[in-house]
Short mmCIF file of C-alpha atoms in Angstrom, two decimals:
data_model
loop_
_atom_site.label_atom_id
_atom_site.label_comp_id
_atom_site.label_asym_id
_atom_site.label_seq_id
_atom_site.Cartn_x
_atom_site.Cartn_y
_atom_site.Cartn_z
CA UNK A 1 -8.93 -5.27 23.01
CA UNK A 2 -9.99 -8.01 25.40
CA UNK A 3 -13.58 -6.83 25.17
CA UNK A 4 -13.76 -6.74 21.38
CA UNK A 5 -12.12 -10.17 21.16
CA UNK A 6 -14.69 -11.55 23.59
CA UNK A 7 -17.49 -10.12 21.41
CA UNK A 8 -16.12 -11.79 18.27
CA UNK A 9 -15.23 -8.58 16.45
CA UNK A 10 -13.62 -9.33 13.07
CA UNK A 11 -12.43 -5.89 11.99
CA UNK A 12 -11.61 -2.56 13.67
CA UNK A 13 -11.38 1.03 12.42
CA UNK A 14 -9.16 3.41 14.38
CA UNK A 15 -9.54 7.16 13.90
CA UNK A 16 -8.15 9.79 16.27
CA UNK A 17 -9.24 13.40 15.89
CA UNK A 18 -5.93 14.89 14.74
CA UNK A 19 -4.00 11.91 13.42
CA UNK A 20 -3.65 13.70 10.08
CA UNK A 21 -1.21 16.01 11.89
CA UNK A 22 0.36 13.49 14.31
CA UNK A 23 -0.28 9.81 13.71
CA UNK A 24 1.88 8.43 16.55
CA UNK A 25 -0.95 7.49 18.93
CA UNK A 26 -3.04 5.92 16.19
CA UNK A 27 -0.08 3.82 15.05
CA UNK A 28 0.56 2.66 18.62
CA UNK A 29 -3.05 1.47 18.93
CA UNK A 30 -2.71 -0.33 15.60
CA UNK A 31 0.52 -2.02 16.70
CA UNK A 32 -1.08 -3.15 19.97
CA UNK A 33 -4.08 -4.62 18.13
CA UNK A 34 -1.89 -6.44 15.62
CA UNK A 35 0.24 -7.89 18.39
CA UNK A 36 -2.48 -8.92 20.86
CA UNK A 37 -5.33 -9.69 18.42
CA UNK A 38 -3.69 -10.80 15.16
CA UNK A 39 -6.94 -12.42 13.98
CA UNK A 40 -8.66 -8.99 13.81
CA UNK A 41 -8.30 -6.83 10.70
CA UNK A 42 -7.16 -3.27 11.47
CA UNK A 43 -7.74 -0.09 9.44
CA UNK A 44 -5.97 3.07 10.64
CA UNK A 45 -7.19 6.44 9.37
CA UNK A 46 -3.59 7.70 9.13
CA UNK A 47 -3.00 4.96 6.53
CA UNK A 48 -6.38 4.95 4.78
CA UNK A 49 -6.93 8.73 4.56
CA UNK A 50 -4.31 10.93 6.30
CA UNK A 51 -6.29 14.12 5.71
CA UNK A 52 -8.13 16.81 7.65
CA UNK A 53 -11.95 16.66 8.11
CA UNK A 54 -12.54 14.01 10.74
CA UNK A 55 -16.06 12.99 9.65
CA UNK A 56 -14.96 12.01 6.16
CA UNK A 57 -11.85 10.33 7.59
CA UNK A 58 -13.92 8.32 10.08
CA UNK A 59 -16.47 7.38 7.43
CA UNK A 60 -13.86 6.29 4.88
CA UNK A 61 -11.86 4.31 7.44
CA UNK A 62 -15.04 2.62 8.69
CA UNK A 63 -16.04 1.58 5.16
CA UNK A 64 -12.53 0.25 4.61
CA UNK A 65 -12.74 -1.80 7.80
CA UNK A 66 -16.25 -3.06 7.01
CA UNK A 67 -15.42 -4.47 3.58
CA UNK A 68 -11.87 -5.61 4.37
CA UNK A 69 -12.59 -9.19 5.54
CA UNK A 70 -14.95 -9.89 2.62
CA UNK A 71 -12.62 -8.42 0.01
CA UNK A 72 -9.65 -10.34 1.40
CA UNK A 73 -11.62 -13.59 1.27
CA UNK A 74 -12.76 -12.79 -2.27
CA UNK A 75 -9.24 -12.03 -3.50
CA UNK A 76 -7.88 -15.13 -1.82
CA UNK A 77 -10.46 -17.30 -3.60
CA UNK A 78 -9.57 -15.72 -6.95
CA UNK A 79 -5.87 -16.33 -6.30
CA UNK A 80 -6.44 -19.95 -5.32
CA UNK A 81 -8.60 -20.62 -8.38
CA UNK A 82 -6.05 -18.95 -10.65
CA UNK A 83 -3.30 -21.12 -9.16
CA UNK A 84 -5.35 -24.25 -9.90
CA UNK A 85 -5.50 -23.14 -13.53
CA UNK A 86 -1.69 -22.74 -13.63
CA UNK A 87 -1.80 -18.96 -13.78
CA UNK A 88 1.78 -17.63 -13.67
CA UNK A 89 1.21 -13.91 -14.19
CA UNK A 90 0.79 -11.00 -11.79
CA UNK A 91 -2.55 -10.26 -10.15
CA UNK A 92 -3.67 -6.61 -10.30
CA UNK A 93 -6.87 -4.95 -9.10
CA UNK A 94 -8.72 -2.03 -10.69
CA UNK A 95 -9.15 1.02 -8.48
CA UNK A 96 -12.00 3.54 -8.45
CA UNK A 97 -9.55 6.18 -9.73
CA UNK A 98 -9.14 4.19 -13.01
CA UNK A 99 -5.61 3.14 -12.07
CA UNK A 100 -4.44 -0.38 -11.25
CA UNK A 101 -3.00 -1.49 -7.91
CA UNK A 102 -1.41 -4.63 -6.58
CA UNK A 103 -3.44 -7.32 -4.84
CA UNK A 104 -1.74 -6.48 -1.53
CA UNK A 105 -2.76 -2.83 -1.85
CA UNK A 106 -6.38 -3.82 -2.57
CA UNK A 107 -6.33 -6.09 0.49
CA UNK A 108 -5.14 -3.23 2.69
CA UNK A 109 -7.28 -0.45 1.16
CA UNK A 110 -10.43 -2.09 -0.25
CA UNK A 111 -12.34 1.22 -0.01
CA UNK A 112 -10.37 2.27 -3.09
CA UNK A 113 -11.98 -0.36 -5.34
CA UNK A 114 -15.68 0.36 -4.68
CA UNK A 115 -16.31 1.79 -8.19
CA UNK A 116 -13.65 -0.24 -9.98
CA UNK A 117 -15.95 -1.62 -12.70
CA UNK A 118 -17.33 1.70 -14.00
CA UNK A 119 -13.87 3.28 -13.57
CA UNK A 120 -12.42 0.71 -15.96
CA UNK A 121 -14.97 1.72 -18.59
CA UNK A 122 -13.92 5.35 -18.22
CA UNK A 123 -10.28 4.30 -18.64
CA UNK A 124 -11.06 2.77 -22.03
CA UNK A 125 -13.16 5.79 -23.08
CA UNK A 126 -10.19 8.02 -22.24
CA UNK A 127 -7.83 5.76 -24.21
CA UNK A 128 -10.21 5.56 -27.17
CA UNK A 129 -10.77 9.30 -27.20
CA UNK A 130 -7.01 9.92 -27.30
CA UNK A 131 -6.56 7.42 -30.14
CA UNK A 132 -9.38 9.11 -32.08
CA UNK A 133 -7.98 12.60 -31.55
CA UNK A 134 -10.82 13.65 -29.23
CA UNK A 135 -9.67 15.55 -26.13
CA UNK A 136 -13.13 16.35 -24.74
CA UNK A 137 -15.35 13.32 -24.35
CA UNK A 138 -18.42 12.28 -22.39
CA UNK A 139 -18.20 8.61 -21.42
CA UNK A 140 -21.72 7.13 -21.35
CA UNK A 141 -22.29 3.71 -19.77
CA UNK A 142 -25.83 2.34 -19.50
CA UNK A 143 -26.68 -1.09 -18.17
CA UNK A 144 -29.68 -2.75 -16.61
CA UNK A 145 -30.31 -0.48 -13.62
CA UNK A 146 -28.02 2.55 -13.85
CA UNK A 147 -26.56 4.98 -16.36
CA UNK A 148 -23.16 6.46 -15.58
CA UNK A 149 -21.52 9.44 -17.23
CA UNK A 150 -18.03 10.88 -16.81
CA UNK A 151 -16.48 13.93 -18.47
CA UNK A 152 -13.02 13.56 -19.98
CA UNK A 153 -11.57 17.05 -20.27
CA UNK A 154 -8.44 17.75 -22.31
CA UNK A 155 -7.70 14.02 -22.44
CA UNK A 156 -8.00 13.39 -18.69
CA UNK A 157 -11.00 11.89 -16.90
CA UNK A 158 -12.30 14.11 -14.12
CA UNK A 159 -11.57 12.62 -10.70
CA UNK A 160 -13.16 13.54 -7.38
CA UNK A 161 -12.38 12.72 -3.78
CA UNK A 162 -16.00 12.74 -2.71
CA UNK A 163 -18.18 9.70 -3.25
CA UNK A 164 -21.15 8.09 -1.51
CA UNK A 165 -22.07 4.46 -1.23
CA UNK A 166 -24.98 2.53 0.32
CA UNK A 167 -27.44 5.39 -0.19
CA UNK A 168 -30.71 5.00 1.69
CA UNK A 169 -32.52 6.78 -1.15
CA UNK A 170 -31.48 5.80 -4.67
CA UNK A 171 -29.20 8.38 -6.31
CA UNK A 172 -29.97 11.02 -3.65
CA UNK A 173 -26.85 12.89 -2.57
CA UNK A 174 -26.40 13.05 1.20
CA UNK A 175 -28.27 9.83 1.99
CA UNK A 176 -25.24 7.54 1.82
CA UNK A 177 -21.91 6.88 3.45
CA UNK A 178 -19.08 9.20 2.45
CA UNK A 179 -15.89 7.68 1.00
CA UNK A 180 -13.07 10.17 0.42
CA UNK A 181 -10.78 8.28 -1.92
CA UNK A 182 -9.93 9.14 -5.54
CA UNK A 183 -12.90 8.13 -7.73
CA UNK A 184 -13.60 8.98 -11.35
CA UNK A 185 -16.19 11.76 -11.24
CA UNK A 186 -19.22 9.69 -12.18
CA UNK A 187 -22.76 10.95 -12.51
CA UNK A 188 -25.07 8.04 -11.65
CA UNK A 189 -28.69 8.12 -12.84
CA UNK A 190 -31.45 5.66 -12.04
CA UNK A 191 -31.95 4.82 -15.69
CA UNK A 192 -31.27 1.44 -17.25
CA UNK A 193 -32.81 -1.23 -19.39
CA UNK A 194 -34.70 -2.55 -16.38
CA UNK A 195 -36.08 0.84 -15.25
CA UNK A 196 -39.83 0.54 -14.75
CA UNK A 197 -42.32 2.85 -16.48
CA UNK A 198 -45.49 3.89 -14.67
CA UNK A 199 -48.09 6.65 -14.44
CA UNK A 200 -47.81 8.68 -11.24
CA UNK A 201 -50.60 10.18 -9.10
CA UNK A 202 -50.66 13.31 -11.31
CA UNK A 203 -51.23 11.25 -14.43
CA UNK A 204 -47.69 11.80 -15.72
CA UNK A 205 -45.40 9.19 -17.27
CA UNK A 206 -42.40 8.36 -15.10
CA UNK A 207 -39.47 6.03 -15.75
CA UNK A 208 -37.37 4.71 -12.85
CA UNK A 209 -35.55 4.82 -10.55
CA UNK A 210 -37.31 1.56 -9.61
CA UNK A 211 -35.91 -1.30 -11.65
CA UNK A 212 -36.98 -4.81 -12.54
CA UNK A 213 -33.31 -5.77 -12.41
CA UNK A 214 -32.20 -9.01 -14.00
CA UNK A 215 -34.64 -11.16 -12.05
CA UNK A 216 -37.50 -11.18 -12.86
CA UNK A 217 -36.35 -8.50 -15.29
CA UNK A 218 -38.34 -6.86 -18.09
CA UNK A 219 -41.57 -8.43 -19.27
CA UNK A 220 -39.90 -9.48 -22.54
CA UNK A 221 -37.48 -11.76 -20.66
CA UNK A 222 -40.40 -14.07 -19.87
CA UNK A 223 -39.08 -14.68 -16.36
CA UNK A 224 -42.07 -13.37 -14.44
CA UNK A 225 -41.72 -9.61 -14.83
CA UNK A 226 -45.05 -7.81 -15.19
CA UNK A 227 -44.11 -4.11 -15.21
CA UNK A 228 -43.11 -2.47 -18.53
CA UNK A 229 -39.48 -1.35 -18.66
CA UNK A 230 -37.17 0.57 -20.97
CA UNK A 231 -36.02 -2.67 -22.59
CA UNK A 232 -39.65 -3.59 -23.28
CA UNK A 233 -40.21 -0.24 -24.96
CA UNK A 234 -37.04 -0.63 -27.06
CA UNK A 235 -38.27 -4.03 -28.25
CA UNK A 236 -41.69 -2.68 -29.29
CA UNK A 237 -40.03 0.21 -31.15
CA UNK A 238 -37.93 -2.26 -33.15
CA UNK A 239 -34.66 -1.10 -31.60
CA UNK A 240 -33.99 -4.61 -30.25
CA UNK A 241 -34.39 -7.94 -32.02
CA UNK A 242 -36.52 -10.60 -30.39
CA UNK A 243 -34.44 -13.27 -32.15
CA UNK A 244 -30.89 -11.89 -31.80
CA UNK A 245 -30.91 -10.74 -28.15
CA UNK A 246 -27.59 -11.72 -26.51
CA UNK A 247 -26.41 -13.11 -29.81
CA UNK A 248 -29.51 -15.34 -30.22
CA UNK A 249 -28.91 -17.04 -26.86
CA UNK A 250 -32.18 -15.60 -25.52
CA UNK A 251 -35.49 -15.07 -27.32
CA UNK A 252 -37.58 -12.14 -26.18
CA UNK A 253 -41.35 -12.29 -25.64
CA UNK A 254 -43.26 -9.71 -27.69
CA UNK A 255 -47.00 -10.24 -27.09
CA UNK A 256 -46.84 -9.92 -23.29
CA UNK A 257 -44.55 -6.92 -23.67
CA UNK A 258 -47.00 -5.08 -25.91
CA UNK A 259 -49.86 -5.81 -23.52
CA UNK A 260 -47.89 -4.51 -20.49
CA UNK A 261 -47.09 -1.20 -22.20
CA UNK A 262 -50.63 -0.87 -23.51
CA UNK A 263 -52.14 -1.61 -20.08
CA UNK A 264 -49.82 0.46 -17.86
CA UNK A 265 -48.91 3.38 -20.15
CA UNK A 266 -50.90 3.72 -23.39
CA UNK A 267 -54.43 3.21 -22.02
CA UNK A 268 -54.03 5.53 -18.97
CA UNK A 269 -52.57 8.26 -21.21
CA UNK A 270 -55.13 7.61 -24.00
CA UNK A 271 -52.44 7.15 -26.65
CA UNK A 272 -51.56 4.26 -28.94
CA UNK A 273 -49.01 1.53 -28.19
CA UNK A 274 -46.12 2.98 -30.24
CA UNK A 275 -46.61 6.45 -28.73
CA UNK A 276 -46.50 4.88 -25.27
CA UNK A 277 -43.34 2.91 -26.04
CA UNK A 278 -41.58 5.92 -27.53
CA UNK A 279 -42.71 8.03 -24.57
CA UNK A 280 -40.78 5.62 -22.31
CA UNK A 281 -37.70 5.61 -24.55
CA UNK A 282 -37.66 9.38 -25.04
CA UNK A 283 -38.33 10.17 -21.38
CA UNK A 284 -35.45 8.07 -20.12
CA UNK A 285 -33.21 9.77 -22.70
CA UNK A 286 -34.37 13.19 -21.51
CA UNK A 287 -33.82 12.23 -17.86
CA UNK A 288 -30.23 11.24 -18.65
CA UNK A 289 -29.59 14.31 -20.81
CA UNK A 290 -31.02 16.70 -18.20
CA UNK A 291 -28.89 15.18 -15.43
CA UNK A 292 -25.83 15.29 -17.69
CA UNK A 293 -26.41 18.97 -18.54
CA UNK A 294 -26.45 19.93 -14.87
CA UNK A 295 -23.47 17.70 -14.03
CA UNK A 296 -21.39 19.17 -16.85
CA UNK A 297 -22.47 22.75 -16.18
CA UNK A 298 -21.29 22.44 -12.58
CA UNK A 299 -17.88 21.50 -14.00
CA UNK A 300 -17.93 24.25 -16.65
CA UNK A 301 -18.00 21.75 -19.53
CA UNK A 302 -19.77 22.85 -22.72
CA UNK A 303 -21.79 19.93 -24.06
CA UNK A 304 -21.57 21.21 -27.63
CA UNK A 305 -17.77 21.00 -27.55
CA UNK A 306 -17.60 17.33 -26.63
CA UNK A 307 -18.21 14.00 -28.30
CA UNK A 308 -19.83 11.00 -26.66
CA UNK A 309 -18.36 7.51 -26.33
CA UNK A 310 -21.14 5.02 -25.53
CA UNK A 311 -20.89 1.49 -24.20
CA UNK A 312 -22.58 -1.00 -21.90
CA UNK A 313 -25.48 -3.28 -22.72
CA UNK A 314 -28.00 -0.46 -23.17
CA UNK A 315 -25.67 2.50 -23.83
CA UNK A 316 -25.51 2.24 -27.65
CA UNK A 317 -29.29 1.73 -27.79
CA UNK A 318 -29.92 5.15 -26.22
CA UNK A 319 -26.72 7.09 -26.93
CA UNK A 320 -27.83 8.65 -30.22
CA UNK A 321 -30.95 10.14 -28.63
CA UNK A 322 -29.06 11.41 -25.57
CA UNK A 323 -26.21 12.83 -27.66
CA UNK A 324 -28.69 14.76 -29.82
CA UNK A 325 -30.39 16.25 -26.78
CA UNK A 326 -26.99 17.34 -25.42
CA UNK A 327 -25.84 18.75 -28.75
CA UNK A 328 -22.73 16.57 -28.95
CA UNK A 329 -20.76 16.72 -32.19
CA UNK A 330 -20.01 13.03 -32.65
CA UNK A 331 -21.00 9.73 -31.12
CA UNK A 332 -18.46 6.90 -31.01
CA UNK A 333 -19.45 3.32 -30.24
CA UNK A 334 -16.26 1.27 -29.67
CA UNK A 335 -15.79 -2.29 -30.78
CA UNK A 336 -16.83 -4.75 -28.07
CA UNK A 337 -19.11 -2.02 -26.69
CA UNK A 338 -20.71 -4.41 -24.20
CA UNK A 339 -17.29 -5.40 -22.82
CA UNK A 340 -15.68 -1.99 -22.43
CA UNK A 341 -15.16 -2.20 -18.67
CA UNK A 342 -13.24 -5.46 -19.14
CA UNK A 343 -11.11 -3.91 -21.89
CA UNK A 344 -10.53 -0.84 -19.73
CA UNK A 345 -8.47 -2.87 -17.30
CA UNK A 346 -6.04 -3.62 -20.13
CA UNK A 347 -5.38 0.06 -20.91
CA UNK A 348 -5.25 1.37 -17.33
CA UNK A 349 -1.85 2.20 -15.85
CA UNK A 350 -0.49 0.93 -12.55
CA UNK A 351 -0.75 3.84 -10.12
CA UNK A 352 -0.72 4.76 -6.45
CA UNK A 353 -1.63 8.01 -4.75
CA UNK A 354 -0.56 9.49 -1.42
CA UNK A 355 -1.73 12.62 0.35
CA UNK A 356 -1.12 14.70 3.44
CA UNK A 357 -2.97 17.63 4.98
CA UNK A 358 -0.82 20.54 6.13
CA UNK A 359 -3.15 23.60 6.24
CA UNK A 360 -0.89 26.53 5.35
CA UNK A 361 -1.54 29.86 3.65
CA UNK A 362 0.45 30.77 0.57
CA UNK A 363 1.72 33.83 2.43
CA UNK A 364 3.26 31.64 5.15
CA UNK A 365 5.09 29.09 3.03
CA UNK A 366 7.59 28.91 0.19
CA UNK A 367 8.12 26.92 -2.96
CA UNK A 368 11.06 25.15 -1.32
CA UNK A 369 8.97 24.03 1.66
CA UNK A 370 6.20 22.72 -0.54
CA UNK A 371 8.72 20.98 -2.80
CA UNK A 372 10.17 19.20 0.23
CA UNK A 373 6.70 17.97 1.27
CA UNK A 374 5.89 16.82 -2.28
CA UNK A 375 9.19 14.93 -2.56
CA UNK A 376 8.28 12.95 0.57
CA UNK A 377 4.90 12.09 -0.93
CA UNK A 378 6.52 11.15 -4.25
CA UNK A 379 8.85 8.72 -2.50
CA UNK A 380 5.94 7.18 -0.56
CA UNK A 381 3.82 6.78 -3.69
CA UNK A 382 6.69 5.29 -5.71
CA UNK A 383 7.61 2.81 -2.97
CA UNK A 384 3.97 1.62 -2.86
CA UNK A 385 3.94 0.67 -6.54
CA UNK A 386 4.08 -3.09 -7.15
CA UNK A 387 7.45 -4.31 -8.39
CA UNK A 388 5.77 -6.20 -11.23
CA UNK A 389 4.29 -2.97 -12.58
CA UNK A 390 7.56 -1.03 -12.86
CA UNK A 391 8.34 -1.97 -16.44
CA UNK A 392 7.57 1.43 -17.91
CA UNK A 393 8.13 5.16 -17.46
CA UNK A 394 7.49 6.58 -13.99
CA UNK A 395 5.39 9.74 -14.01
CA UNK A 396 4.19 11.88 -11.11
CA UNK A 397 1.06 14.03 -10.92
CA UNK A 398 1.44 16.64 -8.17
CA UNK A 399 -1.73 18.30 -6.90
CA UNK A 400 -2.94 20.53 -4.08
CA UNK A 401 -6.42 21.05 -2.66
CA UNK A 402 -6.75 24.76 -2.05
CA UNK A 403 -9.37 27.25 -0.94
CA UNK A 404 -9.91 30.80 0.15
CA UNK A 405 -9.33 31.16 3.89
CA UNK A 406 -12.64 30.57 5.67
CA UNK A 407 -14.21 28.50 2.89
CA UNK A 408 -15.38 24.95 3.54
CA UNK A 409 -14.97 23.65 -0.02
CA UNK A 410 -11.62 23.24 -1.76
CA UNK A 411 -10.48 22.94 -5.38
CA UNK A 412 -7.84 20.53 -6.65
CA UNK A 413 -5.07 22.33 -8.54
CA UNK A 414 -2.26 20.83 -10.63
CA UNK A 415 1.07 21.84 -9.12
CA UNK A 416 4.17 22.84 -11.15
CA UNK A 417 6.74 20.12 -11.84
CA UNK A 418 9.34 22.00 -9.78
CA UNK A 419 8.76 24.54 -7.03
CA UNK A 420 11.69 26.85 -6.47
CA UNK A 421 12.49 30.53 -6.59
CA UNK A 422 10.41 33.58 -5.68
CA UNK A 423 7.90 33.03 -8.51
CA UNK A 424 6.78 29.55 -7.35
CA UNK A 425 4.12 30.78 -4.92
CA UNK A 426 2.88 33.35 -7.45
CA UNK A 427 2.48 30.54 -9.99
CA UNK A 428 0.41 28.45 -7.55
CA UNK A 429 -1.72 31.47 -6.62
CA UNK A 430 -2.44 32.22 -10.29
CA UNK A 431 -3.37 28.58 -11.03
CA UNK A 432 -5.89 28.65 -8.19
CA UNK A 433 -7.39 31.99 -9.23
CA UNK A 434 -7.72 30.85 -12.86
CA UNK A 435 -9.41 27.56 -11.92
CA UNK A 436 -11.77 29.26 -9.47
CA UNK A 437 -12.81 31.77 -12.11
CA UNK A 438 -13.22 29.04 -14.75
CA UNK A 439 -15.59 27.10 -12.49
CA UNK A 440 -17.55 29.93 -10.89
CA UNK A 441 -17.21 32.86 -13.30
CA UNK A 442 -15.59 35.10 -10.70
CA UNK A 443 -12.79 35.15 -8.15
CA UNK A 444 -11.51 37.39 -5.34
CA UNK A 445 -7.85 38.25 -5.52
CA UNK A 446 -7.97 40.14 -2.20
CA UNK A 447 -8.84 37.09 -0.08
CA UNK A 448 -5.98 34.99 1.27
CA UNK A 449 -5.53 31.52 -0.23
CA UNK A 450 -4.48 28.42 1.70
CA UNK A 451 -3.35 24.92 0.83
CA UNK A 452 -5.32 22.29 2.71
CA UNK A 453 -3.86 19.04 1.34
CA UNK A 454 -1.00 17.99 -0.91
CA UNK A 455 -1.37 14.92 -3.10
CA UNK A 456 0.92 12.95 -5.40
CA UNK A 457 -0.05 10.22 -7.88
CA UNK A 458 2.74 7.92 -9.06
CA UNK A 459 1.94 6.26 -12.36
CA UNK A 460 3.72 3.72 -14.54
CA UNK A 461 3.19 4.36 -18.25
CA UNK A 462 3.95 1.15 -20.23
CA UNK A 463 6.64 1.44 -22.89
CA UNK A 464 4.40 -0.44 -25.32
CA UNK A 465 0.87 0.85 -25.85
CA UNK A 466 -2.17 -1.42 -25.78
CA UNK A 467 -3.25 -2.47 -29.26
CA UNK A 468 -6.54 -3.87 -30.50
CA UNK A 469 -6.50 -6.57 -33.18
CA UNK A 470 -7.14 -4.96 -36.56
CA UNK A 471 -10.29 -5.58 -38.55
CA UNK A 472 -9.63 -7.70 -41.64
CA UNK A 473 -9.05 -5.62 -44.76
CA UNK A 474 -10.56 -7.89 -47.39
CA UNK A 475 -12.33 -5.34 -49.56
CA UNK A 476 -15.79 -6.53 -48.53
CA UNK A 477 -18.44 -3.93 -49.52
CA UNK A 478 -20.64 -2.49 -46.80
CA UNK A 479 -23.69 -4.14 -48.36
CA UNK A 480 -22.27 -7.52 -47.28
CA UNK A 481 -22.80 -6.48 -43.65
CA UNK A 482 -26.56 -6.03 -44.13
CA UNK A 483 -28.27 -8.96 -42.42
CA UNK A 484 -31.85 -7.92 -43.05
CA UNK A 485 -34.37 -5.18 -42.37
CA UNK A 486 -37.17 -4.44 -39.90
CA UNK A 487 -39.55 -1.70 -38.93
CA UNK A 488 -38.29 0.78 -36.34
CA UNK A 489 -39.80 3.94 -34.96
CA UNK A 490 -38.26 7.14 -36.42
CA UNK A 491 -39.30 10.07 -34.19
CA UNK A 492 -38.66 12.75 -36.82
CA UNK A 493 -41.28 11.08 -39.04
CA UNK A 494 -43.48 9.95 -36.16
CA UNK A 495 -43.95 6.54 -37.73
CA UNK A 496 -42.48 3.08 -38.07
CA UNK A 497 -40.01 2.95 -40.98
CA UNK A 498 -38.22 0.00 -42.52
CA UNK A 499 -34.48 0.24 -41.96
CA UNK A 500 -31.44 -1.94 -42.60
CA UNK A 501 -29.94 -4.12 -39.88
CA UNK A 502 -26.13 -4.41 -39.99
CA UNK A 503 -23.98 -7.20 -38.58
CA UNK A 504 -21.25 -5.43 -36.60
CA UNK A 505 -18.84 -8.31 -37.14
CA UNK A 506 -19.04 -7.93 -40.93
CA UNK A 507 -18.23 -4.21 -40.95
CA UNK A 508 -14.76 -3.16 -42.11
CA UNK A 509 -12.61 -0.05 -41.65
CA UNK A 510 -13.78 2.70 -43.98
CA UNK A 511 -17.33 1.42 -44.42
CA UNK A 512 -19.84 4.27 -44.65
CA UNK A 513 -23.63 4.21 -44.54
CA UNK A 514 -26.55 6.32 -43.36
CA UNK A 515 -29.25 6.12 -40.75
CA UNK A 516 -31.86 5.16 -39.87
CA UNK A 517 -29.97 1.94 -39.12
CA UNK A 518 -29.46 -0.69 -36.46
CA UNK A 519 -26.01 -2.24 -35.93
CA UNK A 520 -26.23 -5.48 -33.97
CA UNK A 521 -23.56 -7.31 -31.98
CA UNK A 522 -23.79 -9.99 -29.31
CA UNK A 523 -23.81 -7.75 -26.23
CA UNK A 524 -25.68 -4.68 -27.52
CA UNK A 525 -27.23 -2.88 -30.51
CA UNK A 526 -26.40 0.59 -31.78
CA UNK A 527 -29.57 2.48 -32.67
CA UNK A 528 -29.49 5.42 -35.11
CA UNK A 529 -33.18 6.23 -35.42
CA UNK A 530 -32.84 9.18 -37.78
CA UNK A 531 -30.75 10.41 -40.68
CA UNK A 532 -27.05 10.50 -39.78
CA UNK A 533 -23.69 9.61 -41.34
CA UNK A 534 -22.08 6.46 -39.91
CA UNK A 535 -18.43 5.57 -40.55
CA UNK A 536 -16.21 2.72 -39.31
CA UNK A 537 -12.89 4.27 -38.25
CA UNK A 538 -9.39 2.78 -38.09
CA UNK A 539 -10.01 1.29 -34.65
CA UNK A 540 -13.26 -0.30 -35.73
CA UNK A 541 -15.45 2.18 -33.85
CA UNK A 542 -18.73 3.44 -35.25
CA UNK A 543 -18.39 7.21 -35.71
CA UNK A 544 -21.82 8.83 -35.98
CA UNK A 545 -22.37 12.46 -36.92
CA UNK A 546 -25.04 13.43 -34.43
CA UNK A 547 -26.59 16.69 -35.61
CA UNK A 548 -29.33 18.58 -33.81
CA UNK A 549 -32.52 17.11 -32.42
CA UNK A 550 -35.52 17.75 -34.63
CA UNK A 551 -38.11 20.15 -33.23
CA UNK A 552 -40.94 17.70 -33.90
CA UNK A 553 -39.19 14.73 -32.20
#
């Protein structure tokens, strides 16, 4: 301690090899540090991640320690600024699991908020899907540099305990730092509005993962960008308006954009400008669809049985094309599609999770023993919930990570609400066998099964549900929402076609119209570049009947 103080260390991670089983020594080190070096932030693995697998525990605790001073400073500045503005409410922080935690919890466990922004978007997609009667949904979020997808199965977003940050190679699994905290199961793809298009050494068109970002950004921004991007292609195809970008607050440059695509894509491939632009648009859609197919197949999700909910600045521009490639039934574009992650924080529930590794075979335990362990975790999770968030119904989700004895990878299984009697263990065994077979197509009932870790999530469900303001019901015909027309590229016809441009803010519940069409709002545009039925539902979402991709597209 004297040595690290002398070296000016600001934060310390403490991880002993078997503290998941006996945390006493680790806690004593933490107490000594807090007493003799109170200026140093301390992260103990028995508090951050009290689970087996020391590498992941060390890695997660180290990340927590690394970001702790910065996050604490950040949260303090927010609190001070809010106080200056006479804020009297409670301050909550979004977690990567799509639940909300108290400020004090975020200060202590900042590793849990690494993916908080995208997780909030998934929370709203889950809420919107439930309100629309859709149990199986693919949340699709596309911004300037990255596209993110998350499957919502039977009304619940898939959550994983394995996540990587600070990857050395963009989007390459295994090249980053492991964080083992609950995170919505996001597929991240290097595809966004700023993704750069180029011709590789084999003479093939490639899009991304390199991005122009926001500065200098795409060529059409006129801020110094010289490489053609996805946004540039969308502008040339007529999918974006040069005059109404960001609600007319920014005018896009068209001549330089056309020249960049012609120079870097069309001329090398010996095709015309529109073919080059659509090649960029279609390729990035195919890249996202191909990655989504693999991601969903690994989770045994049938793409033809789900609907897509699209949001983000670029999501609605590309969602129709991606949804068609995946064979989705419907595409929903929520109101305020460019602000979904902000809205998601309003629908997320206050929650806290606790876990403990115990490593026991089903043959060597009982329902009563497991129930006793889960009750302890329930009490710990409930006591960690912020007092200000306890104004609703308390609900527990009890889970176990299980595996066949000798396996390295475990599956997370939902545990029964009560474990008692001789049939309790049989019930757990059957749940594991069914889930294993669902995921992998086979199972082995002769191999012994063990529980590696027990987990409990305590959640507060508000008594009053979140409500969006209703659209005005003034009998305005859908034609009143038409703000003009322009030429857009329709791939099924392989030509530019004049289509109507709709003002999203003038659409009303029950309005129906057909594609091709563009629906513009301040933060994004919804592109339907082929024939399709479009309806405005009771929540104000655009509901688009996707249909199959044309063979000649």
